[in-house]
Amino acid sequence: MPFFTPPSAQPSTTSLSPPNSNSNTPTPISLSPNNTSQSQPTNNNNNTSHVPISPPHHSHTNLNSTNIPIQPPTTTTNPPTNIPSIIEKPAAATSLPNSLPGSHSMVTRSKKGIFKPKKLYTVSKFPLPITIEPSCPSKAIKIAEWKSAMSDEFNALLSNNTWSLVPPHSSQNVIGCKWVFRIKRNPDGSVARYKARLVAKGFHQQPGIDYTDTFSPVIKPQTIKLVICIALHHNWSLSHMDVNNAFLNGTISETIYMSQPYGFVHPQYPNHVCKLHKSLYGLKQAPRAWFQALQKFLLDYGFQNAKSDTSLFVYVQANIIAYFLVYVDDILLTGNDPIFLSQFQQDLSTRFSLKNLGTPSHFLGVEFVPTNNGIFLSQQHYIRDLLESTNMHDSKPVSTPMSTSCSLVAPTDAPICDVTAYRKIIGSLQYLSLTRPDISFSVNRLSQHLATPTSLHLQAAKRVLRYLKGTITQGLHLTRDKSFNLTAFCDADWAGDRTDYKSTAAYIIYFGPNPISWSSKKQRTVAKSSTEAEYRTIASTTQEIIWLQQLLTELHCPLQQKPTLYSDNLGATYLCANPVFHSRMKHLAIDYHFVRDLVQADKLQVLHIPTGSQLADLLTKPLSSSRHSLLTSKIGVVDPSTILRGRVEDKII
């Protein structure tokens, strides 16, 4: 409680005085247990020294109670050194000037030295659990599991001749490095191993000096699903391999200097820097250098690099055919000759350090579950982790990812929500759409507000999470089929966006009975009619069909018949087959001739389909619960307990 100072008193000399006599000299109060005299506070403005005040003592008071330190208010005069620094409880009595009318005694206690404990330091006293990924190496190096992982990584770098120590020089651009820790888990969630990786701080690199080209390709999701379908068709086995420290196998041509890693500084040369000879994680050119090293080995072995997908390599010799797919350091291998595949894996492991994981159970975060007639692809663990990280694991499920009455047009003065959290959710949902085409439209709409999301958009994103919670076990079931045919469904929601009146175009393409490619995207220009919007969608779908045909040709799997494309717009369908061209369609000349030439060359068939049977309708706009559930099951997103589907032709009602 603040001290009140009357106008006549000096703020800097307000003091607390013990009972005293007529003498102006303050008298110390004895703290002996024999002292039972009671003291009454009085006011004496001449006293400038502060003396600890003893509270009233009674005969029944426990004088041996715990002592409490007390500090009097700060003044210009220091207390005498012979005065005791502690007193017994209760706290000292603070006297107010009794010259004021209505003044009375009040018991207070100094707050100096009393504070809440800082949790930061309290938590750091306990050891870090080994099931938590540490954020700094100083904590990780104190734990045996993480220290062993750091030593393994460091020894691997030394054995690979990744760098050599050189004296520092002022002209060197020395980049930093850091340790990154990850826990590798088994499919059931248990800890498989502890991984520590030394990463260079590539953001310190200077363009044109430390690096030039940085692009490195990865395998496309459509190619992965297409190769799986071909392997199922021929009853081929799939092999999953992982390259250990893949980026360390690349060779760099630039001269790069890096500081020594924490915890492994050379005791004899602590000030030296590392001159890199091999690529390292974190360098901007590291992915490109690794891919070039792998590409050179495969081409020398006899593989051919596919032009339709640069990360696909095809081996065709005599009666042997093999497919090699690579996504950074994850490899998927299949073919018709098990002896050749086994020999190739041995030769590959001789050149690079590999882990042969056998039949894939997890590939790029997608779970592979074998069934009697194919493979079931899902991302259940990824969805569970996403729900946990967003605190939506206890949310109430909903039947559709987006409400039919949902409007994402926020007021102009609406506050912006947490941009980082919103972008993290949308990025995770985009990755989930690799096996869940039923959320593609919702993810596309929400992705259009990444710059300035509001609470309205965040609520819409959380609704998608609630939908995933109710359908967490659903996924794609790729089945074995004898036919090699491409079938496409395309649709457009004309002027569906009420802000700029642009249309939403969508398509889904099947290889046999299995969906392998789909898209939901807003068109770049405003369509003047529904026919124009639908025709532009047909043109973009045809581009994807042509690319898939070229990919199948390089895989040596030619189609048995020409692709079929279904559209529910009669006007757009007639434009594909009939030479109808007038002034209202002049601005569509390129798209018009592109599709029409393929139809006339008998390389594409465009047919009309009723709107009720249009499967791509699921990817163009929000639907009712019953309609959404019906189309979701028809496009191939099913629960593993209900894996009973017919052919694509059976999907047309």
XYZ file of C-alpha atoms in Angstrom:
653
model
C 0.000 0.000 0.000
C 1.541 3.350 -0.919
C 2.504 5.678 1.883
C 0.487 8.891 2.158
C 2.539 12.017 2.699
C 0.874 15.167 4.002
C 1.598 18.422 2.223
C 3.824 19.599 5.018
C 6.057 16.529 5.015
C 8.943 15.790 2.683
C 8.393 12.722 0.490
C 12.005 11.656 0.719
C 12.106 11.707 4.568
C 8.864 9.940 5.472
C 9.851 7.289 8.010
C 8.482 4.645 10.307
C 9.512 5.177 13.940
C 9.271 2.866 16.934
C 7.886 3.940 20.297
C 10.262 6.411 21.855
C 10.584 8.739 24.784
C 10.969 12.470 24.760
C 14.446 11.988 23.395
C 14.844 12.629 19.679
C 17.253 9.720 19.309
C 15.638 6.536 18.014
C 16.044 3.534 20.269
C 16.502 0.007 18.817
C 13.836 -2.441 19.817
C 14.969 -5.654 21.390
C 13.932 -8.841 19.610
C 14.500 -10.956 22.718
C 11.694 -13.376 23.609
C 11.638 -11.787 27.055
C 10.468 -8.528 25.601
C 6.700 -8.504 26.052
C 6.121 -4.789 26.077
C 3.677 -3.413 23.558
C 4.485 -0.434 21.431
C 2.212 2.188 19.960
C 3.167 3.994 16.752
C 3.720 7.695 17.081
C 4.661 10.408 14.677
C 7.950 12.200 14.912
C 9.031 14.158 11.889
C 12.495 14.668 13.302
C 13.348 11.009 12.969
C 15.119 10.259 9.732
C 16.569 6.844 10.492
C 14.591 3.697 9.767
C 14.388 1.125 12.503
C 12.690 -2.280 12.253
C 9.453 -2.138 14.143
C 8.410 -4.940 16.416
C 4.761 -5.873 16.346
C 2.702 -6.254 19.506
C 3.561 -9.467 21.373
C 1.090 -11.462 23.404
C 1.691 -14.206 25.835
C 0.114 -16.817 23.592
C 2.084 -15.835 20.461
C 4.648 -18.374 19.219
C 7.829 -16.333 19.257
C 9.762 -19.162 17.581
C 7.759 -18.977 14.329
C 9.435 -18.738 10.938
C 11.264 -15.473 10.383
C 10.310 -13.353 7.387
C 12.755 -10.909 5.820
C 11.467 -7.374 5.522
C 12.949 -4.333 3.837
C 11.812 -0.861 4.843
C 11.020 1.800 2.227
C 13.968 3.377 0.475
C 15.129 6.703 1.911
C 18.158 8.928 1.768
C 19.512 7.602 5.078
C 20.923 4.089 5.487
C 19.785 2.072 8.546
C 22.251 1.415 11.332
C 24.406 -1.639 10.862
C 23.729 -2.949 14.342
C 20.009 -3.336 13.749
C 18.773 -6.925 13.105
C 17.542 -7.566 9.537
C 14.705 -9.960 10.314
C 11.724 -9.983 12.624
C 9.163 -12.540 13.611
C 5.672 -12.729 12.201
C 3.250 -10.991 12.027
C 4.531 -8.254 9.742
C 5.657 -4.864 10.928
C 3.140 -2.187 11.696
C 3.363 0.817 9.426
C 2.491 4.082 11.115
C 0.615 6.841 9.441
C 0.941 10.370 10.700
C -1.577 10.647 13.549
C -1.722 14.363 12.990
C -4.185 13.652 10.215
C -7.832 13.445 11.190
C -9.190 9.915 11.156
C -5.785 8.271 10.924
C -5.348 4.758 12.306
C -2.764 1.991 12.530
C -2.485 -0.351 9.543
C -0.469 -3.549 9.203
C 1.411 -3.812 5.869
C 4.316 -5.796 4.508
C 7.008 -4.864 2.032
C 6.716 -6.554 -1.391
C 10.383 -6.324 -2.172
C 11.874 -9.755 -2.675
C 8.446 -11.356 -3.223
C 7.737 -12.359 -6.841
C 6.291 -15.163 -8.913
C 8.823 -17.813 -9.914
C 9.826 -17.726 -13.567
C 8.649 -20.924 -15.208
C 11.378 -20.666 -17.833
C 14.069 -21.416 -15.299
C 11.953 -23.862 -13.344
C 11.345 -26.082 -16.375
C 14.977 -26.032 -17.461
C 15.994 -27.714 -14.205
C 14.409 -30.969 -15.336
C 15.824 -33.221 -18.091
C 14.269 -32.926 -21.555
C 12.068 -35.956 -22.378
C 13.543 -38.088 -25.156
C 10.166 -38.148 -26.930
C 10.399 -34.386 -27.587
C 12.478 -33.026 -30.444
C 14.979 -30.549 -28.940
C 15.277 -27.110 -30.439
C 18.887 -26.371 -29.484
C 21.993 -28.596 -29.461
C 23.061 -27.550 -25.960
C 20.118 -29.486 -24.524
C 20.282 -32.355 -27.001
C 23.940 -33.114 -26.391
C 23.145 -33.847 -22.724
C 20.850 -36.728 -23.698
C 22.498 -39.991 -24.691
C 20.142 -40.783 -27.581
C 20.506 -37.395 -29.228
C 24.259 -37.227 -28.578
C 24.689 -40.587 -30.285
C 22.665 -39.365 -33.267
C 24.837 -36.245 -33.521
C 28.008 -38.346 -33.397
C 26.704 -40.652 -36.133
C 25.952 -37.697 -38.386
C 29.313 -36.071 -37.751
C 31.220 -39.308 -38.403
C 29.276 -39.837 -41.633
C 30.292 -36.363 -42.790
C 33.947 -37.045 -42.010
C 33.954 -40.435 -43.751
C 32.389 -38.830 -46.820
C 35.183 -36.228 -46.955
C 32.572 -33.488 -46.867
C 35.017 -30.758 -45.798
C 38.543 -29.958 -44.747
C 39.655 -27.425 -42.136
C 41.464 -24.329 -43.427
C 42.637 -21.146 -41.681
C 40.132 -18.274 -41.780
C 40.637 -15.298 -44.067
C 38.931 -11.938 -44.280
C 37.911 -12.509 -47.912
C 35.951 -15.669 -47.082
C 32.157 -15.618 -46.891
C 31.746 -18.042 -43.981
C 28.205 -19.371 -43.632
C 26.884 -20.796 -40.409
C 25.403 -24.205 -39.625
C 22.953 -25.677 -37.137
C 21.721 -29.022 -35.851
C 18.190 -30.166 -36.661
C 16.630 -33.010 -34.684
C 13.824 -35.315 -35.756
C 12.235 -38.448 -34.316
C 11.564 -41.105 -36.940
C 8.472 -43.093 -36.012
C 7.075 -46.476 -36.970
C 3.617 -46.831 -38.556
C 2.135 -47.458 -35.096
C 3.595 -44.200 -33.772
C 6.434 -45.699 -31.716
C 9.955 -44.278 -31.942
C 12.009 -45.918 -34.686
C 15.221 -43.895 -34.319
C 16.577 -40.502 -33.387
C 17.897 -38.470 -36.301
C 20.260 -35.516 -36.034
C 21.198 -33.633 -39.176
C 23.774 -30.913 -39.682
C 22.289 -28.190 -41.873
C 24.157 -25.323 -43.455
C 22.619 -21.876 -43.231
C 22.130 -21.428 -46.947
C 20.472 -18.050 -46.509
C 23.970 -16.667 -45.930
C 25.041 -17.713 -49.428
C 25.592 -15.024 -52.028
C 24.072 -15.587 -55.507
C 26.588 -15.795 -58.308
C 29.407 -16.482 -55.848
C 28.276 -19.369 -53.662
C 25.648 -20.800 -56.033
C 24.083 -20.422 -59.493
C 21.351 -22.911 -60.549
C 19.251 -24.488 -57.810
C 16.285 -26.219 -59.503
C 15.815 -29.923 -58.825
C 12.787 -31.961 -60.011
C 10.665 -34.362 -57.950
C 8.250 -37.048 -59.045
C 4.666 -35.938 -59.733
C 1.789 -37.473 -57.730
C 0.026 -38.467 -60.954
C 3.077 -40.478 -62.032
C 3.183 -42.340 -58.718
C -0.467 -43.384 -58.938
C -0.100 -44.303 -62.607
C 2.915 -46.540 -61.963
C 1.103 -48.210 -59.048
C -1.847 -48.967 -61.327
C 0.452 -50.495 -63.950
C 2.208 -52.598 -61.296
C -1.180 -53.832 -60.049
C -2.244 -54.640 -63.603
C 0.854 -56.821 -64.175
C 0.991 -58.076 -60.575
C 4.491 -56.632 -60.096
C 6.032 -56.109 -56.676
C 6.854 -52.636 -55.331
C 10.073 -51.832 -53.463
C 10.675 -48.801 -51.277
C 14.221 -47.530 -50.672
C 15.618 -44.584 -48.770
C 19.028 -43.000 -49.398
C 21.051 -42.220 -46.282
C 22.390 -38.668 -46.250
C 21.425 -38.224 -49.894
C 22.565 -34.617 -50.252
C 26.081 -35.547 -49.140
C 26.579 -37.495 -52.383
C 26.448 -34.420 -54.577
C 29.582 -32.612 -55.691
C 29.665 -28.821 -55.725
C 31.767 -26.720 -58.068
C 31.666 -23.509 -56.012
C 34.050 -22.717 -53.141
C 32.033 -22.509 -49.927
C 33.283 -21.970 -46.370
C 31.312 -22.960 -43.269
C 31.873 -22.622 -39.540
C 32.599 -25.734 -37.476
C 29.507 -27.473 -36.022
C 28.533 -26.987 -32.391
C 29.844 -29.694 -30.074
C 32.439 -30.938 -32.567
C 34.923 -28.084 -32.798
C 38.453 -29.335 -33.424
C 40.400 -28.912 -30.166
C 43.660 -28.140 -31.952
C 42.198 -25.765 -34.573
C 39.191 -24.109 -32.938
C 39.339 -21.014 -35.173
C 39.581 -22.857 -38.496
C 36.649 -23.001 -40.925
C 35.310 -25.853 -43.046
C 35.980 -25.740 -46.787
C 33.199 -27.819 -48.354
C 34.041 -30.444 -50.974
C 30.661 -32.175 -51.049
C 27.111 -30.931 -50.931
C 25.465 -30.451 -47.548
C 21.885 -30.119 -46.359
C 20.815 -26.488 -46.311
C 22.886 -25.375 -49.296
C 20.771 -23.900 -52.060
C 22.361 -26.113 -54.723
C 22.307 -29.298 -52.581
C 19.126 -30.881 -54.106
C 20.341 -30.204 -57.630
C 23.790 -31.659 -56.954
C 22.276 -34.839 -55.468
C 19.875 -35.350 -58.370
C 22.662 -34.893 -60.911
C 24.782 -37.524 -59.144
C 21.869 -40.002 -59.092
C 20.904 -39.214 -62.687
C 24.438 -39.892 -63.918
C 24.508 -43.288 -62.220
C 21.122 -44.342 -63.641
C 21.937 -43.230 -67.186
C 25.248 -45.100 -67.065
C 23.365 -48.190 -65.846
C 21.067 -48.151 -68.891
C 17.983 -46.292 -67.667
C 16.293 -43.663 -69.800
C 15.157 -40.359 -68.361
C 11.467 -39.768 -69.144
C 10.700 -36.452 -70.811
C 7.182 -36.234 -69.404
C 8.474 -36.490 -65.828
C 12.164 -35.884 -65.226
C 12.167 -37.828 -61.939
C 11.007 -41.001 -63.712
C 13.600 -43.399 -65.133
C 12.634 -46.352 -67.346
C 14.807 -49.396 -68.055
C 13.932 -51.393 -71.179
C 16.348 -54.101 -72.315
C 15.215 -57.259 -74.149
C 12.244 -58.515 -72.132
C 13.136 -56.586 -68.983
C 11.278 -53.441 -67.987
C 11.702 -51.501 -64.758
C 10.450 -48.158 -63.386
C 12.537 -46.016 -61.028
C 10.755 -43.116 -59.282
C 12.610 -40.695 -57.010
C 11.330 -37.950 -54.724
C 14.476 -36.333 -53.250
C 15.827 -39.346 -51.297
C 12.757 -41.639 -51.373
C 12.783 -44.229 -54.146
C 10.032 -46.466 -55.522
C 11.140 -49.354 -57.767
C 9.071 -51.881 -59.707
C 9.471 -54.086 -62.765
C 8.774 -57.450 -64.356
C 12.088 -59.206 -63.539
C 12.778 -59.809 -59.811
C 16.337 -61.046 -60.529
C 17.251 -57.834 -62.337
C 15.654 -55.703 -59.617
C 17.622 -57.502 -56.904
C 20.917 -57.091 -58.769
C 20.190 -53.446 -59.474
C 19.497 -52.748 -55.789
C 22.851 -54.284 -54.877
C 24.672 -52.153 -57.430
C 22.829 -49.043 -56.292
C 23.675 -49.707 -52.635
C 27.329 -50.039 -53.637
C 27.328 -46.514 -55.033
C 25.010 -44.920 -52.448
C 24.182 -45.825 -48.865
C 20.642 -47.257 -48.969
C 17.999 -48.617 -46.662
C 15.873 -51.265 -48.368
C 12.445 -50.883 -46.761
C 10.846 -53.672 -48.795
C 7.182 -53.439 -49.736
C 6.113 -49.829 -49.109
C 3.951 -49.237 -46.059
C 4.587 -45.475 -45.980
C 5.719 -43.423 -48.958
C 5.883 -39.622 -48.747
C 3.476 -39.635 -45.815
C 0.927 -41.819 -47.631
C 0.021 -45.170 -46.086
C 0.019 -48.202 -48.386
C -2.361 -50.951 -47.228
C -2.547 -54.065 -49.466
C -6.028 -55.445 -50.177
C -7.306 -58.513 -51.982
C -7.696 -56.554 -55.214
C -5.263 -53.665 -54.967
C -3.754 -51.081 -52.605
C -5.556 -48.695 -50.287
C -3.923 -45.243 -50.016
C -4.706 -43.015 -47.046
C -3.182 -40.354 -44.799
C -4.759 -41.201 -41.475
C -1.685 -40.513 -39.335
C -1.101 -37.218 -41.111
C -4.688 -36.150 -40.416
C -4.392 -37.107 -36.752
C -1.188 -35.120 -36.377
C -2.823 -32.144 -38.073
C -5.835 -32.292 -35.753
C -3.554 -32.480 -32.729
C -1.369 -29.569 -33.832
C -4.415 -27.354 -34.475
C -6.183 -28.451 -31.269
C -9.114 -29.811 -33.292
C -8.920 -33.440 -32.150
C -11.983 -33.001 -29.918
C -14.014 -31.036 -32.452
C -17.441 -32.108 -33.641
C -17.395 -33.733 -37.116
C -19.441 -32.358 -40.017
C -20.684 -34.083 -43.154
C -19.321 -31.621 -45.751
C -16.059 -29.655 -45.958
C -17.831 -26.399 -46.838
C -21.345 -25.182 -46.213
C -23.571 -24.418 -49.196
C -24.320 -20.997 -47.682
C -20.673 -20.225 -46.951
C -19.478 -16.813 -48.116
C -15.786 -16.049 -47.878
C -16.280 -12.344 -48.614
C -15.165 -10.673 -45.386
C -15.904 -7.022 -44.513
C -13.210 -4.589 -45.544
C -12.538 -3.636 -41.904
C -12.404 -7.234 -40.647
C -9.283 -7.904 -38.533
C -6.643 -10.232 -39.940
C -6.199 -13.504 -38.056
C -2.939 -15.340 -37.360
C -1.507 -15.493 -40.884
C 1.139 -18.095 -40.038
C -1.352 -20.498 -38.449
C -3.779 -20.104 -41.354
C -1.120 -20.750 -43.989
C 0.099 -23.786 -42.077
C -3.388 -25.294 -42.097
C -3.922 -24.610 -45.806
C -0.516 -26.029 -46.714
C -1.320 -29.214 -44.806
C -4.713 -29.463 -46.506
C -3.104 -29.078 -49.913
C -0.867 -32.038 -49.163
C -3.885 -34.057 -47.973
C -5.648 -33.435 -51.258
C -3.131 -35.824 -52.881
C -5.330 -38.698 -51.685
C -8.515 -36.770 -50.875
C -10.035 -35.173 -53.982
C -13.233 -34.524 -52.004
C -11.575 -31.512 -50.288
C -9.930 -30.077 -53.425
C -12.561 -27.394 -54.018
C -12.551 -26.193 -50.387
C -8.752 -26.043 -50.338
C -8.719 -24.106 -53.612
C -11.180 -21.527 -52.290
C -9.333 -21.094 -49.008
C -5.974 -20.804 -50.786
C -7.200 -17.619 -52.474
C -7.069 -15.788 -49.105
C -3.539 -16.570 -47.955
C -2.430 -12.936 -48.093
C -4.948 -11.401 -45.670
C -7.012 -14.118 -43.984
C -9.636 -13.116 -41.442
C -11.434 -15.030 -38.712
C -14.095 -15.893 -41.301
C -11.556 -17.751 -43.434
C -10.011 -19.424 -40.389
C -13.412 -20.744 -39.342
C -13.943 -22.129 -42.847
C -10.550 -23.865 -42.676
C -11.459 -25.374 -39.310
C -14.658 -26.725 -40.828
C -12.544 -28.684 -43.319
C -10.619 -30.105 -40.359
C -13.893 -31.109 -38.715
C -14.910 -32.853 -41.925
C -11.609 -34.720 -42.010
C -12.097 -35.791 -38.404
C -15.343 -37.510 -39.362
C -13.806 -39.137 -42.477
C -10.304 -39.799 -41.161
C -10.244 -43.421 -42.336
C -11.227 -42.679 -45.925
C -8.791 -42.826 -48.822
C -8.217 -44.037 -52.373
C -8.517 -47.682 -53.307
C -6.447 -48.435 -56.418
C -7.677 -51.730 -57.833
C -6.326 -54.272 -60.291
C -7.970 -53.981 -63.720
C -7.362 -55.370 -67.199
C -8.163 -52.229 -69.164
C -5.712 -49.455 -70.083
C -8.109 -46.580 -70.817
C -8.261 -42.905 -69.867
C -11.648 -41.491 -68.875
C -12.136 -37.856 -67.837
C -14.971 -35.838 -66.274
C -14.833 -32.039 -66.428
C -17.185 -29.337 -65.204
C -17.284 -25.603 -64.530
C -19.248 -23.433 -62.118
C -19.958 -20.386 -64.260
C -19.323 -17.063 -62.429
C -19.212 -18.949 -59.134
C -16.974 -16.401 -57.438
C -19.191 -13.476 -56.416
C -16.269 -11.093 -55.960
C -14.806 -11.157 -59.476
C -17.377 -13.426 -61.229
C -14.775 -15.835 -62.481
C -15.644 -19.478 -63.000
C -14.263 -22.511 -61.186
C -12.994 -25.256 -63.505
C -12.475 -28.847 -62.354
C -11.691 -32.254 -63.781
C -10.957 -35.779 -62.612
C -9.217 -38.363 -64.820
C -9.315 -42.147 -64.398
C -6.882 -44.795 -65.563
C -9.128 -47.812 -65.766
C -11.308 -47.617 -62.635
C -8.745 -45.657 -60.598
C -8.569 -41.854 -60.228
C -5.035 -40.647 -60.927
C -5.353 -36.916 -61.628
C -7.761 -34.178 -60.511
C -7.815 -30.425 -60.238
C -10.016 -27.596 -58.981
C -8.944 -24.132 -60.061
C -10.426 -20.705 -60.699
C -10.193 -19.606 -64.315
C -7.989 -16.626 -65.092
C -10.528 -14.723 -67.191
C -14.225 -13.979 -66.892
C -16.368 -16.163 -69.155
C -19.246 -14.470 -70.976
C -21.357 -17.610 -70.994
C -21.536 -21.031 -69.399
C -20.567 -22.564 -72.757
C -17.358 -20.552 -72.805
C -16.520 -21.546 -69.247
C -17.182 -25.224 -69.969
C -15.209 -25.162 -73.212
C -12.160 -23.662 -71.536
C -12.420 -26.435 -68.939
C -12.520 -29.040 -71.715
C -9.363 -27.517 -73.213
C -7.443 -27.633 -69.895
C -8.601 -31.213 -69.259
C -7.444 -32.203 -72.728
C -3.980 -30.845 -71.977
C -3.749 -33.130 -68.955
C -4.974 -36.093 -71.013
C -2.293 -35.499 -73.665
C 0.414 -35.347 -70.987
C -0.807 -38.639 -69.486
C -0.785 -40.234 -72.940
C 2.822 -39.181 -73.462
C 3.729 -40.527 -70.032
C 2.081 -43.878 -70.776
C 3.972 -44.060 -74.062
C 7.296 -43.609 -72.258
C 6.207 -46.278 -69.782
C 5.614 -48.594 -72.777
C 1.923 -48.950 -71.908
C -0.043 -47.711 -74.931
C -3.766 -47.077 -74.556
C -6.172 -49.656 -75.884
C -8.596 -47.012 -77.154
C -8.840 -43.234 -77.482
C -9.540 -41.243 -74.300
C -13.112 -40.268 -73.472
C -14.072 -36.932 -71.955
C -17.499 -36.257 -70.411
C -19.075 -32.800 -70.169
C -22.572 -31.831 -69.034
C -22.789 -28.736 -71.285
C -24.429 -29.425 -74.647
C -23.120 -26.260 -76.298
C -19.496 -27.026 -75.396
C -19.905 -30.633 -76.508
C -21.240 -29.576 -79.950
C -18.390 -27.114 -80.398
C -15.882 -29.941 -80.040
C -17.405 -32.011 -82.828
C -19.041 -29.526 -85.203
C -17.348 -26.740 -87.211
C -19.518 -24.045 -85.650
C -17.525 -20.829 -85.383
C -18.984 -17.337 -85.176
C -18.175 -13.910 -83.770
C -19.116 -14.789 -80.202
C -16.418 -17.480 -80.103
C -13.580 -15.628 -81.868
C -11.639 -15.066 -78.653
C -11.642 -18.856 -78.072
C -9.884 -19.623 -81.349
C -6.784 -21.261 -79.807
C -8.722 -23.464 -77.380
C -11.283 -24.177 -80.072
C -8.825 -25.435 -82.676
C -6.737 -27.298 -80.085
C -9.620 -29.536 -78.962
C -11.352 -29.740 -82.332
C -8.218 -30.929 -84.128
C -7.838 -33.806 -81.680
C -11.484 -34.778 -82.092
C -11.243 -34.687 -85.885
C -8.017 -36.727 -85.780
C -9.911 -39.354 -83.781
C -7.536 -38.991 -80.830
C -10.179 -37.768 -78.393
C -13.855 -38.413 -77.821
C -16.037 -35.766 -76.144
C -19.447 -36.957 -74.961
C -22.355 -35.354 -73.148
C -23.373 -36.547 -69.709
C -26.336 -35.532 -67.519
C -25.556 -33.094 -64.722
C -26.674 -35.616 -62.111
C -23.982 -38.034 -63.311
C -21.182 -35.460 -63.533
C -18.528 -36.594 -61.045
C -16.483 -33.405 -61.396
C -19.401 -31.455 -59.929
C -17.916 -32.296 -56.515
C -14.862 -30.150 -57.315
C -16.639 -26.985 -58.499
C -18.890 -25.815 -55.641
C -20.204 -26.697 -52.167
C -22.852 -29.428 -52.247
C -25.497 -30.710 -49.894
C -24.628 -33.506 -47.514
C -26.389 -36.247 -49.482
C -25.030 -35.106 -52.854
C -21.518 -34.717 -51.486
C -21.559 -38.179 -49.910
C -22.815 -39.769 -53.129
C -20.182 -38.211 -55.392
C -17.394 -38.811 -52.880
C -18.003 -42.554 -52.966
C -18.384 -42.567 -56.764
C -15.090 -40.796 -57.481
C -13.221 -43.414 -55.453
C -12.815 -41.953 -51.928
C -14.063 -44.787 -49.751
C -13.761 -46.235 -46.282
C -11.630 -49.401 -46.087
C -14.599 -51.293 -44.656
C -16.638 -50.632 -47.822
C -14.154 -51.408 -50.605
C -16.737 -52.521 -53.162
C -16.631 -50.484 -56.355
C -17.453 -51.156 -59.953
C -15.997 -49.872 -63.192
C -15.978 -46.225 -64.237
C -18.886 -46.851 -66.597
C -20.913 -47.995 -63.605
C -20.410 -44.606 -61.953
C -22.595 -42.919 -64.565
C -26.111 -42.889 -63.168
